[in-house]
Every structure is written in C-alpha cells, then in structure tokens.
PDB file of C-alpha atoms and ligand atoms in Angstrom:
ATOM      1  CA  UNK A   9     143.954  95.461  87.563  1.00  0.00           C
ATOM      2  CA  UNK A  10     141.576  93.055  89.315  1.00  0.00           C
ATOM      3  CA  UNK A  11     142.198  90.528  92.278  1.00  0.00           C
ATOM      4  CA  UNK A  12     141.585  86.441  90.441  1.00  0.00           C
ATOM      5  CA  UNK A  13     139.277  83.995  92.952  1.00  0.00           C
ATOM      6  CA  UNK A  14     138.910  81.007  90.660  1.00  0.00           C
ATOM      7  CA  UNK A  15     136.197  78.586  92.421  1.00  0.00           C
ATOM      8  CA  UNK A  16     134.358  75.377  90.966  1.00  0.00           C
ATOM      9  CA  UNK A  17     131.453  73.581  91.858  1.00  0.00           C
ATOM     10  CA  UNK A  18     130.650  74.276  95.788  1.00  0.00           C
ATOM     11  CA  UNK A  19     133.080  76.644  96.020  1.00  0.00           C
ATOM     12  CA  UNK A  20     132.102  79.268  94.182  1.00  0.00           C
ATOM     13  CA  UNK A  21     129.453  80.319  96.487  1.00  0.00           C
ATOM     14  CA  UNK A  22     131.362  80.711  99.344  1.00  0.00           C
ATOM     15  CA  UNK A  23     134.143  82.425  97.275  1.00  0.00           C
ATOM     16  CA  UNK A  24     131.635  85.128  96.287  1.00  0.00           C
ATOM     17  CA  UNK A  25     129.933  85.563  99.570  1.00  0.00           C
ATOM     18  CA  UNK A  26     133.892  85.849 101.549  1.00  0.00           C
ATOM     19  CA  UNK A  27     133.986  89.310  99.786  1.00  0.00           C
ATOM     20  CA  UNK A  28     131.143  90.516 102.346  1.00  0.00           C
ATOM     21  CA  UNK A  29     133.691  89.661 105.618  1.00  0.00           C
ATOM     22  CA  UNK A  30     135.691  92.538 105.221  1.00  0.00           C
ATOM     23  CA  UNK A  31     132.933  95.088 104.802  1.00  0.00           C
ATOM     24  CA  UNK A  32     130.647  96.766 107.744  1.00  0.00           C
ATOM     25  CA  UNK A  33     127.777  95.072 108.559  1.00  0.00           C
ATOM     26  CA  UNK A  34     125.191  97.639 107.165  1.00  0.00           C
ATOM     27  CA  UNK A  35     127.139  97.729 103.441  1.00  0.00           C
ATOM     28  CA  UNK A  36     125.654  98.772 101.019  1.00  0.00           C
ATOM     29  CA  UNK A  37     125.437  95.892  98.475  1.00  0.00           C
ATOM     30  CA  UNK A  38     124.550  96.061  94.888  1.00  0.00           C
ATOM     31  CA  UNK A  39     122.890  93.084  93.103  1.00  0.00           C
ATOM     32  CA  UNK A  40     122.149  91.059  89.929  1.00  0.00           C
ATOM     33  CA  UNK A  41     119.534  88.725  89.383  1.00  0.00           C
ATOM     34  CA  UNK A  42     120.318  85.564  86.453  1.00  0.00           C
ATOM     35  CA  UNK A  43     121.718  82.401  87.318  1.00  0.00           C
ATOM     36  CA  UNK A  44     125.539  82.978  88.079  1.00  0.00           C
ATOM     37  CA  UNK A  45     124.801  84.299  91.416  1.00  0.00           C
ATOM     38  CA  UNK A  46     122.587  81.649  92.470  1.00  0.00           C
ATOM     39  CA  UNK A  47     125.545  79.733  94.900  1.00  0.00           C
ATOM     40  CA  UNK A  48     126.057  83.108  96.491  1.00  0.00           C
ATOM     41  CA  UNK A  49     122.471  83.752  97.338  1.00  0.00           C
ATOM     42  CA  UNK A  50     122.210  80.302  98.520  1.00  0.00           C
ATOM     43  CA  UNK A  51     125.543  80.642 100.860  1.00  0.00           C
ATOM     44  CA  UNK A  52     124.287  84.470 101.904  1.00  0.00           C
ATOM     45  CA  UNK A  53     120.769  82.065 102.835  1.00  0.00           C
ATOM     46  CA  UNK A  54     123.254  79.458 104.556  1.00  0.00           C
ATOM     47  CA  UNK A  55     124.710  82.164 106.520  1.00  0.00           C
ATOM     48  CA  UNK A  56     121.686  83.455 107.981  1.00  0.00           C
ATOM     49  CA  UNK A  57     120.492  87.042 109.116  1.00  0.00           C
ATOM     50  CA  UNK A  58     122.108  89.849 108.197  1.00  0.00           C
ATOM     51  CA  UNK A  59     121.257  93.889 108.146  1.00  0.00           C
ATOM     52  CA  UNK A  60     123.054  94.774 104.782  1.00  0.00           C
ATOM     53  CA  UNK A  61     121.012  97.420 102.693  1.00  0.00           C
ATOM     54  CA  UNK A  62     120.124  95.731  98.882  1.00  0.00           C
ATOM     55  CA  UNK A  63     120.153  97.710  95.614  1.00  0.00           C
ATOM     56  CA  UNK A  64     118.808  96.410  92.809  1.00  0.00           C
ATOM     57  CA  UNK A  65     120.889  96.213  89.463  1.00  0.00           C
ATOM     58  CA  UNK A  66     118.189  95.988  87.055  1.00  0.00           C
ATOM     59  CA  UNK A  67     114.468  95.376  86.321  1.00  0.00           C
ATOM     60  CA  UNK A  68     112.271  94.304  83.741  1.00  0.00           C
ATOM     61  CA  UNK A  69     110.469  97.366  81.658  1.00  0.00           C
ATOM     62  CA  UNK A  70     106.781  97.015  83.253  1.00  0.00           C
ATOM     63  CA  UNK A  71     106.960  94.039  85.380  1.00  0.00           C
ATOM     64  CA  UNK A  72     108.860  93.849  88.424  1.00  0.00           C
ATOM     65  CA  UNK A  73     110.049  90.557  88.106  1.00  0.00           C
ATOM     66  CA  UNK A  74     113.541  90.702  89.122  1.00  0.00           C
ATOM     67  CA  UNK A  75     112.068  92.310  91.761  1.00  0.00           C
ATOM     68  CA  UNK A  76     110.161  89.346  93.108  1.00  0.00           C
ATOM     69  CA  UNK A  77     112.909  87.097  92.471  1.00  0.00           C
ATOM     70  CA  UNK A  78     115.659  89.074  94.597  1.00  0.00           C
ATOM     71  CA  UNK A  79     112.936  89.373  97.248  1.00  0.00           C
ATOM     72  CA  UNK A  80     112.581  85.443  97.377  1.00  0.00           C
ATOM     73  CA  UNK A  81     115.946  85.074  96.705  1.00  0.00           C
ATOM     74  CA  UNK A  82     117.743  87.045  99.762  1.00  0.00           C
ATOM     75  CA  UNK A  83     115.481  90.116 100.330  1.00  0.00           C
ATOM     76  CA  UNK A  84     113.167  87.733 102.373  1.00  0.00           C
ATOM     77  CA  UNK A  85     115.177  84.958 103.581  1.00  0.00           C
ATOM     78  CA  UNK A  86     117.793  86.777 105.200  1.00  0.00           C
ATOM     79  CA  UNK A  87     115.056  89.474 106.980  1.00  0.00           C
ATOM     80  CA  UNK A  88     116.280  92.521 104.829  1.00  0.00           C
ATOM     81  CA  UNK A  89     113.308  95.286 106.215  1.00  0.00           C
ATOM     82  CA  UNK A  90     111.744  97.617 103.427  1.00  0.00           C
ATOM     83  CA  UNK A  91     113.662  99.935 103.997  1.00  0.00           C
ATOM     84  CA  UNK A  92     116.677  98.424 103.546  1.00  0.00           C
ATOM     85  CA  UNK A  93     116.178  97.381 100.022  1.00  0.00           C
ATOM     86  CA  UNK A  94     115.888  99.630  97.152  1.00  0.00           C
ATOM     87  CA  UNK A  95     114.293  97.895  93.875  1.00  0.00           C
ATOM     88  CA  UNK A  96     114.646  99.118  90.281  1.00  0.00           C
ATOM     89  CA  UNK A  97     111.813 100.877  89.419  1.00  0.00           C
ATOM     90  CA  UNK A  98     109.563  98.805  86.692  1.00  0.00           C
ATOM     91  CA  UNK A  99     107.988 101.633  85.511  1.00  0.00           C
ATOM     92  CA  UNK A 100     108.751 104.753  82.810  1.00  0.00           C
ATOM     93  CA  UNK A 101     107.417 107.459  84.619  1.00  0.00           C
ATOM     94  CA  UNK A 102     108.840 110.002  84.533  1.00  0.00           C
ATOM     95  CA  UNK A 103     111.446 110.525  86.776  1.00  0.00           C
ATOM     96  CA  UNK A 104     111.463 107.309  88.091  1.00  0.00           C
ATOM     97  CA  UNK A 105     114.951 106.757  87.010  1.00  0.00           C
ATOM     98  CA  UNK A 106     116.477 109.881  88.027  1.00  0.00           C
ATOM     99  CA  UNK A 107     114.334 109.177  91.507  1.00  0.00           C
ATOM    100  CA  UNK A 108     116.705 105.372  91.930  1.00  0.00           C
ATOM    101  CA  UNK A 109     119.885 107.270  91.267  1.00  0.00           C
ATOM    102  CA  UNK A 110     118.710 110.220  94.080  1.00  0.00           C
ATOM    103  CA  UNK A 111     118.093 107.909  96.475  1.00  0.00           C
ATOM    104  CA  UNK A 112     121.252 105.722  95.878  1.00  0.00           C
ATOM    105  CA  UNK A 113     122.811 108.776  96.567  1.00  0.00           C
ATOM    106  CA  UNK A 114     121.430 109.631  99.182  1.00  0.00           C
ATOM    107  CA  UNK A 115     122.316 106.284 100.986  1.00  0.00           C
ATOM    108  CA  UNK A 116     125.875 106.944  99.898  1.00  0.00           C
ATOM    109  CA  UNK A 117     126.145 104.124  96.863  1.00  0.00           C
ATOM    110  CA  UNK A 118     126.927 100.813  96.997  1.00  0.00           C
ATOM    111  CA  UNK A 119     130.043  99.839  98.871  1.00  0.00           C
ATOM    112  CA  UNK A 120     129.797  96.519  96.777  1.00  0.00           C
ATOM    113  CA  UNK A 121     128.734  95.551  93.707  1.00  0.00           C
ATOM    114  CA  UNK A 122     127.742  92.279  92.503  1.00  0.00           C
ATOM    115  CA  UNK A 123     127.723  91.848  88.490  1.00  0.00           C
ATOM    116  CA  UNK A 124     127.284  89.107  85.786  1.00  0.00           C
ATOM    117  CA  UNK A 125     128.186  88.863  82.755  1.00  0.00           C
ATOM    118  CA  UNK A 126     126.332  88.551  79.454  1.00  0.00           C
ATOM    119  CA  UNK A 127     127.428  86.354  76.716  1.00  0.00           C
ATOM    120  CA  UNK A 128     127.557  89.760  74.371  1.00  0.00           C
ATOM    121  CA  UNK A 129     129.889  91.971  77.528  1.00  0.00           C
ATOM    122  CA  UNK A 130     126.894  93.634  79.094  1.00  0.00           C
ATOM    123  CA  UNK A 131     126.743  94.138  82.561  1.00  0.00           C
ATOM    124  CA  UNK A 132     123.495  94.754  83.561  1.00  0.00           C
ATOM    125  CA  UNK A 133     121.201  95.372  81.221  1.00  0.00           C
ATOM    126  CA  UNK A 134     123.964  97.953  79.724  1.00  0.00           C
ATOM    127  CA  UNK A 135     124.042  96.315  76.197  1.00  0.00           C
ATOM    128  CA  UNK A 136     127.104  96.561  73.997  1.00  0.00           C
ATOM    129  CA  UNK A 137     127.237 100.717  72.667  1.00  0.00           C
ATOM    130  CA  UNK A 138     126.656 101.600  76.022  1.00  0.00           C
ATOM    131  CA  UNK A 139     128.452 104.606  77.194  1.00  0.00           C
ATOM    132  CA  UNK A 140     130.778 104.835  80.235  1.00  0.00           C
ATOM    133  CA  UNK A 141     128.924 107.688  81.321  1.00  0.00           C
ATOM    134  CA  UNK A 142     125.145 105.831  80.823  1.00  0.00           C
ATOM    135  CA  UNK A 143     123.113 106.600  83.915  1.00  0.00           C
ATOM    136  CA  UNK A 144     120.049 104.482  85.122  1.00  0.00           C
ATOM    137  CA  UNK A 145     117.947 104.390  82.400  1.00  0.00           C
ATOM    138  CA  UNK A 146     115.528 102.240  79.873  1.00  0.00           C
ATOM    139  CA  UNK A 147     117.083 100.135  77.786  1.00  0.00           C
ATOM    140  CA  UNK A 148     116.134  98.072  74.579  1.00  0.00           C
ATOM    141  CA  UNK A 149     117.216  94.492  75.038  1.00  0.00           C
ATOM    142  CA  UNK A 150     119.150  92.871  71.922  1.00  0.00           C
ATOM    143  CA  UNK A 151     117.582  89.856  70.916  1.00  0.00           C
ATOM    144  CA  UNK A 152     120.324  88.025  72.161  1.00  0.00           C
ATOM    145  CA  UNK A 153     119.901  88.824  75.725  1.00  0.00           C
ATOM    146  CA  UNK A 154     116.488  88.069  75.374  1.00  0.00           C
ATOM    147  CA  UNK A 155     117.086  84.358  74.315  1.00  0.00           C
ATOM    148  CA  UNK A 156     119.411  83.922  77.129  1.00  0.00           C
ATOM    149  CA  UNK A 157     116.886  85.532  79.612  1.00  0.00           C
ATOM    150  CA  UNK A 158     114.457  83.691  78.121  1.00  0.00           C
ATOM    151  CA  UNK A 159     115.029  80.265  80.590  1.00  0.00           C
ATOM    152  CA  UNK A 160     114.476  82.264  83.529  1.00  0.00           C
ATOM    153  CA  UNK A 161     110.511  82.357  82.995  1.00  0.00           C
ATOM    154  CA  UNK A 162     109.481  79.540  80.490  1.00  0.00           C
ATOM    155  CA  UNK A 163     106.349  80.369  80.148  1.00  0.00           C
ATOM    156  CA  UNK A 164     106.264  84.482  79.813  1.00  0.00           C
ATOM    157  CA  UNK A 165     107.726  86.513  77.253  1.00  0.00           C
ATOM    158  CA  UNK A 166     110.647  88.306  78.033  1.00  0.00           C
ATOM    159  CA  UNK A 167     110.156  92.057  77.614  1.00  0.00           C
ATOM    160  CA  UNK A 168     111.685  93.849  74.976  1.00  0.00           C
ATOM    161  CA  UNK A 169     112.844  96.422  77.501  1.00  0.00           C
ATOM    162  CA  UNK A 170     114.432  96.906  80.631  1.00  0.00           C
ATOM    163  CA  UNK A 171     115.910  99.543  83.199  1.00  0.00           C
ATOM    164  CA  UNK A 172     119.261  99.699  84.114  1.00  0.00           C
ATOM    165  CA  UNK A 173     121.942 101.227  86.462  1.00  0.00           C
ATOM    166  CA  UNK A 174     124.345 103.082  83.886  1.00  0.00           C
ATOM    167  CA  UNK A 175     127.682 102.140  83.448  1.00  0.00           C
ATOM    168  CA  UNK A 176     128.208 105.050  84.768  1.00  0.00           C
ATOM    169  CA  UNK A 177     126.547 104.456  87.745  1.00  0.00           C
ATOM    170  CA  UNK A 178     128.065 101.121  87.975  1.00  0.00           C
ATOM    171  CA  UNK A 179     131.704 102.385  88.401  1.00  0.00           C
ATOM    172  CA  UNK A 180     130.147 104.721  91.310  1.00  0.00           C
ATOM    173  CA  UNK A 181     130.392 101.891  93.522  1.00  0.00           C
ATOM    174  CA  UNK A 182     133.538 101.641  95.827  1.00  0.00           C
ATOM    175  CA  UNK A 183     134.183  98.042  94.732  1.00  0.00           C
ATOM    176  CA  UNK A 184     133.306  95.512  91.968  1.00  0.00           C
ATOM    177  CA  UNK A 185     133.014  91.633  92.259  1.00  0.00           C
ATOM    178  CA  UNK A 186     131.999  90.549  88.773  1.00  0.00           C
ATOM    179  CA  UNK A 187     130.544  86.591  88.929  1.00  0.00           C
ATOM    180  CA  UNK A 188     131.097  84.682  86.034  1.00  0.00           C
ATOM    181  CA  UNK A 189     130.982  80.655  85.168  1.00  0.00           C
ATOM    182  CA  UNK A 190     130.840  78.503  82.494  1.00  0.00           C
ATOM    183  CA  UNK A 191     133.144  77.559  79.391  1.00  0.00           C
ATOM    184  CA  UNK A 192     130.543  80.174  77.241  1.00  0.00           C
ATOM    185  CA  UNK A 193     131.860  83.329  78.858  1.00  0.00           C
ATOM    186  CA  UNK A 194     135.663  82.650  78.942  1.00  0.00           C
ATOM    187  CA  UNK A 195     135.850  84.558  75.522  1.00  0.00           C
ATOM    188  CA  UNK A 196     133.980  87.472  76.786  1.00  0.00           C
ATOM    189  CA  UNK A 197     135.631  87.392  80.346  1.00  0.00           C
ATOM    190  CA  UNK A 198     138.611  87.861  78.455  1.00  0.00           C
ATOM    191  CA  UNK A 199     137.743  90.490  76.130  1.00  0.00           C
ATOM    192  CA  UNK A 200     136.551  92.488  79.168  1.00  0.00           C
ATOM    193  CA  UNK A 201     138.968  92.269  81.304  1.00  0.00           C
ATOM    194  CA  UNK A 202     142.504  91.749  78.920  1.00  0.00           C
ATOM    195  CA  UNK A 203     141.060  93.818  75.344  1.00  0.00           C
ATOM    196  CA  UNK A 204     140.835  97.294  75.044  1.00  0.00           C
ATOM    197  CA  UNK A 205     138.011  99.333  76.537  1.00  0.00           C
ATOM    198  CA  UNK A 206     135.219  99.929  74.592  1.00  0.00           C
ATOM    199  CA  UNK A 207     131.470 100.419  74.681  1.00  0.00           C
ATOM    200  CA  UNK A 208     131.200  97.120  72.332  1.00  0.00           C
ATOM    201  CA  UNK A 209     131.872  95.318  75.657  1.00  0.00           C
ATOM    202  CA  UNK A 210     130.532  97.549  77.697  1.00  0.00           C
ATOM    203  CA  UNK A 211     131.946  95.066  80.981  1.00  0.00           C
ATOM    204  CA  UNK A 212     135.293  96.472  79.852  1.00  0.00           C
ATOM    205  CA  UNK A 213     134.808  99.531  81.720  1.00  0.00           C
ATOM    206  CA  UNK A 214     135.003  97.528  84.862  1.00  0.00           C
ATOM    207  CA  UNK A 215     138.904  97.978  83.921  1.00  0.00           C
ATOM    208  CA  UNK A 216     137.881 101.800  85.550  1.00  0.00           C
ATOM    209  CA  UNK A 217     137.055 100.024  88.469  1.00  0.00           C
ATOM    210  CA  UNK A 218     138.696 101.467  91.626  1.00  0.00           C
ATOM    211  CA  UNK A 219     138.761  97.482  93.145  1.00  0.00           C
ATOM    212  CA  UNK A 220     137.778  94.402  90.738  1.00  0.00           C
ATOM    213  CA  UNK A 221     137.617  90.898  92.376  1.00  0.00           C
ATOM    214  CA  UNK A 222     136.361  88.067  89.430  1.00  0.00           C
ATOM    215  CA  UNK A 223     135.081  85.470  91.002  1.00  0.00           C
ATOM    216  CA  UNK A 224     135.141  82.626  88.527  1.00  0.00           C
ATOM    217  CA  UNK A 225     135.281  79.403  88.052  1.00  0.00           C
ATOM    218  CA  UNK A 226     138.087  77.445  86.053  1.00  0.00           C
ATOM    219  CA  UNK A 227     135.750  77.019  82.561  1.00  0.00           C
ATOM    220  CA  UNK A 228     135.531  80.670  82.598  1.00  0.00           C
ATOM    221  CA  UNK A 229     138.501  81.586  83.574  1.00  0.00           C
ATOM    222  CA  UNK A 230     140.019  79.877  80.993  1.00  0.00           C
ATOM    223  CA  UNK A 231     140.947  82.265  78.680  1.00  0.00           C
ATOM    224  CA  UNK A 232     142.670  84.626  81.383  1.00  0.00           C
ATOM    225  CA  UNK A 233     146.032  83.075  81.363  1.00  0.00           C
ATOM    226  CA  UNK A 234     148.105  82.881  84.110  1.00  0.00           C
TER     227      UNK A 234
HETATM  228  C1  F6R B 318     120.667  90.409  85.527  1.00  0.00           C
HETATM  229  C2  F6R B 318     121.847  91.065  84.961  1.00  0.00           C
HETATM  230  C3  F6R B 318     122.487  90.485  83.742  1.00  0.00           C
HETATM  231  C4  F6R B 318     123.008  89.066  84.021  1.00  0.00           C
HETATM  232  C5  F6R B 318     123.662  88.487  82.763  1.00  0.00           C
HETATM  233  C6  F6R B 318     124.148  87.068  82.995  1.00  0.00           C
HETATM  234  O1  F6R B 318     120.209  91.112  86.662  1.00  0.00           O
HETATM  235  O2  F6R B 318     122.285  92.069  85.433  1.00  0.00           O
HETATM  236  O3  F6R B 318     123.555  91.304  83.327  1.00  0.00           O
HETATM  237  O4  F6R B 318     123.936  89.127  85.069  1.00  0.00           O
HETATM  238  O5  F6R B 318     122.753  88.495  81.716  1.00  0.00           O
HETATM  239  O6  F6R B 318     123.038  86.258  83.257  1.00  0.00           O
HETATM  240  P1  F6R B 318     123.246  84.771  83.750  1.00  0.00           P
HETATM  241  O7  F6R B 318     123.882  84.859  85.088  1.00  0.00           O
HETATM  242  O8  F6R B 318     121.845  84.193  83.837  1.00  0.00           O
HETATM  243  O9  F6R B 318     124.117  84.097  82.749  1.00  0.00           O
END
C-alpha cells in the first residue's frame, strides 16, 4: 500500500516538502542526493530555517562528494549545525559503516525518508541483488548507474564504488516518501511498486514499508493506473 501525490512542473516541490508539516520539528530526515529531489531542496531553501537533523543516504567510495553537495544543497542554506547532520562515511575503514548505523541508532532513525529511484530499481546505491536485509555497506556500482551518475560531475570520473544504507536499513525508517519523475522511470515505478518483490528491483521492498507516499509526477506515474 502507498499514499499517490502526483505533481508536475512547480508542484512537485512543494508536494514533496508538505510531507515535513505533519512531523516534529527536530525529525529526523533521511536524504538522497541526484536530481529528482532538486524542487524539494529548493522549496525546503524557499521555506527558510529549520532545526531538522539530516542523514545522509549514500556517498561516493573515497570522495565525499554527495557530501558537499547535500551540504550546499540544504545542510548550509537552511542553518542545519554539525551536529545535526550525519554524512555517509567516504571511507572503508574499518568500521566506518557499522559506526553510521550506531549512531543512526542512537539518534533513534529517521522518522522520514527521502528516496529516488534508479532507472535499474535501486534505491540508494542498493543495486538490483540487493538483499532486504543489506545493511550500510560498500557497494560496486553497475555500469549503468554510473552512466546515469555520470551528468552530475562532467568533468570527474564517477567511482566505481559507493556506500550505502542497506535495504535493510532503509525500511528502519518510520516512513518512506520515494521521489520519482520523468517518462524513463514509469516502467520501473511500476515494477516496484505493482510486481512482485524481489531483490532484482531492490525498490520493491519499499512494498515492506510501514507508510509509502510516491511523490510523482504524471510522466512517471504513468504506468500506475488508476
Ligand atoms: C543518490 C541516490 C540514488 C538516486 C537515483 C536517481 O543519492 O540515492 O539512488 O536517487 O540514482 O537519481 P536521479 O534522481 O539523478 O535520477
């Protein structure tokens, strides 16, 4: 089950940042970096201030790049203080990804979670033959992913690794908006949310979600039926 907000053009922003009215103001929000969420950090920007505590989704293996981007995206804009904001670690050592899931603990998870969606199912940088039990973790990216990444820096390589938040550290969060636009993902939106669950898309585990909004807008939506 999952709650439909279908939202073109200059609404799709706003539709994605509503979700963050009901919730306290020191929620715990999870999120992605990419270009589907760019109207909601621009609306979250519009909005002003705010003293929400950030988790990071994902990072580049041995450059924090996402990193840098979230920070200029929203971590700076909207005044988020260090400790507030908990980044990926960019790093293999050791540890370092058990560390992120101790401390996400130990701030209770994410009340929210912000997701997009790759044009193979992942979510994250949880690739398709990810388990629903994955934790945070390095990942290898499929050479797809890194041809669709590959806009987001022109002129640096995109690594052939990542880390992640596991699926099943995902569906630890208490709720799930997954962002998704264009006519390119309305197959896969479909698959994941309508086909059966399975770790070739691994964003069909969101079906295990305990509250799924899709925020969407009609080109990707398309394939959802009424
Ligand atoms: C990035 C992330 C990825 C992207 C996905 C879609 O932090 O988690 O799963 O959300 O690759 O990327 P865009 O939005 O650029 O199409």
């Amino acid at each position: 089950m999952y709650e439909l907000h279908i939202a073109d053009a200059d609404a799709f922003g706003p539709a994605a940042a509503d979700l963050l009215l009901g919730l306290l103001p020191d929620a715990c929000l999870g999120l992605p970096t990419g270009h589907t969420p760019l109207p909601l950090y621009a609306e979250l920007r519009r909005r002003g201030a705010a003293a929400w505590r950030l988790v990071m989704l994902d990072e580049y293996l041995g450059e924090a790049r996402f990193q840098a981007w979230l920070r200029e995206a929203i971590v700076a804009p909207l005044g988020i203080p260090e400790e507030r904001f908990l980044p990926m670690p960019a790093a293999a050592a050791p540890g370092a990804c058990e560390d992120f899931e101790r401390r996400l603990r130990t701030w209770g998870g994410c009340d929210l979670q912000f997701l997009g969606l790759g044009a193979n199912g992942h979510i994250g940088f949880n690739e398709p033959g990810s388990e629903r039990d994955s934790r945070t973790r390095v990942v290898t990216l499929t050479p797809a992913t890194a041809r669709a990444n590959a806009g987001y820096w022109p002129n640096a390589p995109v690594p052939e690794q990542a880390v992640t938040q596991g699926i099943g550290t995902i569906l630890e969060a208490r709720r799930h908006c997954l962002l998704v636009r264009g006519a390119a993902k309305a197959a896969i939106l479909a698959a994941a949310l309508r086909g059966p669950v399975t770790s070739a898309v691994p964003a069909s585990f969101l079906q295990f979600s305990p509250a799924l909004t899709v925020v969407a807008d009609s080109a990707a939506a398309a394939g959802l039926g009424r």
